[in-house]
Structures are given as C-alpha cells and as structure tokens.
Amino acid sequence: MERAIAEMWQSPSTARIGVVFARGDEVLVAAHKGQDGHRHAEVIALNMAGAAGIDLRGSTAFVTLSLFHPVAAS
C-alpha cells in the first residue's frame, strides 16, 4: 500500500490515484492517474502489465482512493 500511496503523489492530476498490482512481496506493476494523459491508474497498470507480458492472475490490487486537491480560483 505504501507504494500505491507513493504513486498517488506522483499524479499530476487534482484527483490523485495510485495503484499497485502485487503478488506476495513482489510488485508486478505500479501506476498513477495521468501518467500517460487522462486515463485511470488501473487502466494504465493493466495496459503496462499486458505490454510487458505480466500475468496478473492471483495478484492483489492496492488502489488509493481519490485524494482531491481543488485548484484555487484566480
């Protein structure tokens, strides 16, 4: 979960979300919202795993809830 939180803080979006797919202590793939545009962190991680040939069956997804930081009106 710590890694998912770290991913969340890398998000350039105001709705910060991080995700990690792990099996035991092994992190298989990690991503954050906005990492490649506007797609959700989960979609990015699933696509990364597929592209790398990583089988996520039997893994656990650790997903942060959206931490919203409103942008101040100017």
CSV table of N, CA and C in Angstrom, one decimal:
chain,number,residue,atom,x,y,z
A,1,MET,N,0.8,-1.2,0.0
A,1,MET,CA,0.0,0.0,0.0
A,1,MET,C,0.9,1.3,0.0
A,2,GLU,N,2.0,1.2,0.7
A,2,GLU,CA,2.9,2.3,0.7
A,2,GLU,C,3.3,2.7,-0.7
A,3,ARG,N,3.6,1.7,-1.6
A,3,ARG,CA,3.9,2.0,-3.0
A,3,ARG,C,2.8,2.7,-3.7
A,4,ALA,N,1.5,2.2,-3.5
A,4,ALA,CA,0.4,2.8,-4.1
A,4,ALA,C,0.2,4.3,-3.7
A,5,ILE,N,0.5,4.6,-2.4
A,5,ILE,CA,0.4,5.9,-2.0
A,5,ILE,C,1.5,6.8,-2.6
A,6,ALA,N,2.7,6.2,-2.8
A,6,ALA,CA,3.8,6.9,-3.4
A,6,ALA,C,3.4,7.2,-4.9
A,7,GLU,N,2.8,6.3,-5.6
A,7,GLU,CA,2.3,6.5,-6.9
A,7,GLU,C,1.3,7.6,-7.0
A,8,MET,N,0.4,7.6,-6.0
A,8,MET,CA,-0.7,8.6,-5.9
A,8,MET,C,-0.1,10.0,-5.9
A,9,TRP,N,1.0,10.2,-5.1
A,9,TRP,CA,1.6,11.6,-5.0
A,9,TRP,C,2.3,12.0,-6.3
A,10,GLN,N,2.6,11.0,-7.2
A,10,GLN,CA,3.2,11.4,-8.5
A,10,GLN,C,2.2,11.9,-9.5
A,11,SER,N,0.9,11.7,-9.2
A,11,SER,CA,-0.1,12.0,-10.2
A,11,SER,C,-0.1,13.6,-10.4
A,12,PRO,N,-0.1,14.0,-11.7
A,12,PRO,CA,-0.2,15.4,-11.9
A,12,PRO,C,-1.6,16.0,-11.8
A,13,SER,N,-2.6,15.1,-11.7
A,13,SER,CA,-4.0,15.4,-11.7
A,13,SER,C,-4.4,16.0,-10.3
A,14,THR,N,-5.5,16.7,-10.3
A,14,THR,CA,-6.1,17.1,-9.0
A,14,THR,C,-6.8,16.0,-8.3
A,15,ALA,N,-7.2,15.0,-9.0
A,15,ALA,CA,-7.7,13.7,-8.4
A,15,ALA,C,-6.6,12.7,-8.4
A,16,ARG,N,-5.9,12.6,-7.3
A,16,ARG,CA,-4.7,11.8,-7.2
A,16,ARG,C,-5.1,10.3,-6.9
A,17,ILE,N,-4.6,9.4,-7.7
A,17,ILE,CA,-4.9,8.0,-7.5
A,17,ILE,C,-3.7,7.2,-7.9
A,18,GLY,N,-3.3,6.2,-7.1
A,18,GLY,CA,-2.2,5.3,-7.4
A,18,GLY,C,-2.6,3.9,-7.3
A,19,VAL,N,-2.0,3.0,-8.0
A,19,VAL,CA,-2.3,1.6,-8.0
A,19,VAL,C,-1.1,0.7,-8.1
A,20,VAL,N,-1.1,-0.4,-7.4
A,20,VAL,CA,0.0,-1.4,-7.4
A,20,VAL,C,-0.7,-2.7,-7.5
A,21,PHE,N,-0.2,-3.6,-8.5
A,21,PHE,CA,-0.6,-5.0,-8.5
A,21,PHE,C,0.6,-5.7,-8.0
A,22,ALA,N,0.4,-6.6,-6.9
A,22,ALA,CA,1.5,-7.3,-6.3
A,22,ALA,C,1.1,-8.8,-6.1
A,23,ARG,N,2.1,-9.6,-6.0
A,23,ARG,CA,1.9,-11.0,-5.6
A,23,ARG,C,2.9,-11.3,-4.5
A,24,GLY,N,2.3,-11.4,-3.3
A,24,GLY,CA,3.2,-11.5,-2.1
A,24,GLY,C,3.9,-10.2,-2.0
A,25,ASP,N,5.2,-10.2,-1.8
A,25,ASP,CA,6.0,-9.0,-1.6
A,25,ASP,C,6.5,-8.4,-3.0
A,26,GLU,N,6.2,-9.1,-4.1
A,26,GLU,CA,6.7,-8.7,-5.4
A,26,GLU,C,5.7,-7.7,-6.0
A,27,VAL,N,6.2,-6.5,-6.3
A,27,VAL,CA,5.4,-5.6,-7.1
A,27,VAL,C,5.5,-5.9,-8.6
A,28,LEU,N,4.3,-6.2,-9.2
A,28,LEU,CA,4.3,-6.6,-10.6
A,28,LEU,C,4.2,-5.4,-11.5
A,29,VAL,N,3.4,-4.4,-11.1
A,29,VAL,CA,3.3,-3.2,-11.9
A,29,VAL,C,2.7,-2.1,-11.0
A,30,ALA,N,3.0,-0.9,-11.3
A,30,ALA,CA,2.5,0.3,-10.5
A,30,ALA,C,2.3,1.4,-11.4
A,31,ALA,N,1.3,2.2,-11.1
A,31,ALA,CA,0.9,3.3,-12.0
A,31,ALA,C,0.2,4.4,-11.2
A,32,HIS,N,0.0,5.6,-11.8
A,32,HIS,CA,-0.7,6.6,-11.2
A,32,HIS,C,-1.6,7.3,-12.3
A,33,LYS,N,-2.7,7.9,-11.8
A,33,LYS,CA,-3.6,8.6,-12.8
A,33,LYS,C,-2.8,9.7,-13.4
A,34,GLY,N,-3.1,9.9,-14.7
A,34,GLY,CA,-2.5,10.9,-15.5
A,34,GLY,C,-1.1,10.7,-16.0
A,35,GLN,N,-0.6,9.5,-15.7
A,35,GLN,CA,0.8,9.2,-16.1
A,35,GLN,C,1.0,9.2,-17.6
A,36,ASP,N,0.0,8.9,-18.3
A,36,ASP,CA,0.1,8.9,-19.8
A,36,ASP,C,-1.1,9.7,-20.4
A,37,GLY,N,-1.5,10.7,-19.7
A,37,GLY,CA,-2.6,11.5,-20.2
A,37,GLY,C,-3.7,11.6,-19.2
A,38,HIS,N,-4.9,11.1,-19.5
A,38,HIS,CA,-6.0,11.3,-18.6
A,38,HIS,C,-6.6,9.9,-18.2
A,39,ARG,N,-6.0,8.8,-18.5
A,39,ARG,CA,-6.6,7.5,-18.2
A,39,ARG,C,-6.4,7.2,-16.7
A,40,HIS,N,-7.3,6.4,-16.2
A,40,HIS,CA,-7.3,5.9,-14.8
A,40,HIS,C,-6.0,5.1,-14.5
A,41,ALA,N,-5.6,5.2,-13.3
A,41,ALA,CA,-4.4,4.4,-12.9
A,41,ALA,C,-4.5,2.9,-13.1
A,42,GLU,N,-5.7,2.4,-12.8
A,42,GLU,CA,-5.9,1.0,-13.0
A,42,GLU,C,-5.8,0.5,-14.5
A,43,VAL,N,-6.3,1.4,-15.4
A,43,VAL,CA,-6.2,1.1,-16.8
A,43,VAL,C,-4.8,1.1,-17.3
A,44,ILE,N,-4.1,2.1,-16.8
A,44,ILE,CA,-2.7,2.3,-17.2
A,44,ILE,C,-1.9,1.0,-16.7
A,45,ALA,N,-2.1,0.6,-15.5
A,45,ALA,CA,-1.4,-0.5,-14.9
A,45,ALA,C,-1.7,-1.8,-15.7
A,46,LEU,N,-3.0,-2.0,-16.0
A,46,LEU,CA,-3.3,-3.2,-16.7
A,46,LEU,C,-2.7,-3.2,-18.1
A,47,ASN,N,-2.7,-2.1,-18.8
A,47,ASN,CA,-2.0,-2.0,-20.1
A,47,ASN,C,-0.5,-2.2,-20.0
A,48,MET,N,0.1,-1.7,-19.0
A,48,MET,CA,1.5,-1.9,-18.8
A,48,MET,C,1.8,-3.3,-18.6
A,49,ALA,N,1.0,-4.0,-17.8
A,49,ALA,CA,1.2,-5.4,-17.5
A,49,ALA,C,1.1,-6.2,-18.8
A,50,GLY,N,0.0,-5.9,-19.5
A,50,GLY,CA,-0.2,-6.6,-20.8
A,50,GLY,C,0.9,-6.5,-21.8
A,51,ALA,N,1.4,-5.2,-21.9
A,51,ALA,CA,2.5,-4.9,-22.8
A,51,ALA,C,3.8,-5.6,-22.4
A,52,ALA,N,4.0,-5.8,-21.1
A,52,ALA,CA,5.2,-6.5,-20.6
A,52,ALA,C,5.0,-8.0,-20.5
A,53,GLY,N,3.9,-8.5,-20.8
A,53,GLY,CA,3.6,-9.9,-20.7
A,53,GLY,C,3.5,-10.4,-19.2
A,54,ILE,N,3.1,-9.5,-18.3
A,54,ILE,CA,3.0,-9.9,-16.9
A,54,ILE,C,1.6,-10.4,-16.7
A,55,ASP,N,1.5,-11.6,-16.1
A,55,ASP,CA,0.2,-12.3,-15.8
A,55,ASP,C,-0.2,-11.8,-14.4
A,56,LEU,N,-1.3,-11.1,-14.3
A,56,LEU,CA,-1.8,-10.6,-13.0
A,56,LEU,C,-2.7,-11.5,-12.3
A,57,ARG,N,-3.0,-12.6,-12.9
A,57,ARG,CA,-3.9,-13.6,-12.2
A,57,ARG,C,-3.3,-14.0,-10.9
A,58,GLY,N,-4.2,-13.9,-9.8
A,58,GLY,CA,-3.7,-14.3,-8.5
A,58,GLY,C,-3.0,-13.1,-7.8
A,59,SER,N,-2.9,-12.0,-8.4
A,59,SER,CA,-2.3,-10.8,-7.7
A,59,SER,C,-3.3,-10.0,-7.0
A,60,THR,N,-2.8,-9.1,-6.1
A,60,THR,CA,-3.7,-8.2,-5.4
A,60,THR,C,-3.5,-6.8,-5.9
A,61,ALA,N,-4.6,-6.1,-6.0
A,61,ALA,CA,-4.5,-4.7,-6.5
A,61,ALA,C,-4.7,-3.8,-5.2
A,62,PHE,N,-3.7,-2.9,-5.0
A,62,PHE,CA,-3.7,-1.9,-4.0
A,62,PHE,C,-4.0,-0.6,-4.6
A,63,VAL,N,-5.2,0.0,-4.4
A,63,VAL,CA,-5.6,1.2,-5.0
A,63,VAL,C,-6.0,2.2,-4.0
A,64,THR,N,-5.4,3.4,-4.1
A,64,THR,CA,-5.7,4.5,-3.2
A,64,THR,C,-7.1,5.1,-3.7
A,65,LEU,N,-7.8,5.7,-2.7
A,65,LEU,CA,-9.0,6.4,-3.0
A,65,LEU,C,-8.5,7.8,-3.6
A,66,SER,N,-9.4,8.4,-4.3
A,66,SER,CA,-9.1,9.7,-4.9
A,66,SER,C,-8.8,10.8,-3.8
A,67,LEU,N,-7.7,11.4,-3.8
A,67,LEU,CA,-7.4,12.5,-2.9
A,67,LEU,C,-7.5,13.7,-3.7
A,68,PHE,N,-8.6,14.5,-3.5
A,68,PHE,CA,-8.9,15.6,-4.4
A,68,PHE,C,-8.3,16.9,-3.8
A,69,HIS,N,-7.5,17.6,-4.6
A,69,HIS,CA,-6.9,18.8,-4.2
A,69,HIS,C,-7.5,19.9,-5.1
A,70,PRO,N,-8.5,20.6,-4.7
A,70,PRO,CA,-9.1,21.7,-5.5
A,70,PRO,C,-8.1,22.7,-5.9
A,71,VAL,N,-8.3,23.2,-7.1
A,71,VAL,CA,-7.4,24.3,-7.6
A,71,VAL,C,-8.1,25.6,-7.2
A,72,ALA,N,-7.4,26.5,-6.6
A,72,ALA,CA,-7.9,27.8,-6.1
A,72,ALA,C,-8.3,28.6,-7.3
A,73,ALA,N,-9.5,29.2,-7.2
A,73,ALA,CA,-9.9,30.1,-8.3
A,73,ALA,C,-9.1,31.4,-8.3
A,74,SER,N,-8.8,31.9,-9.5
A,74,SER,CA,-7.9,33.1,-9.5
A,74,SER,C,-8.7,34.2,-10.1
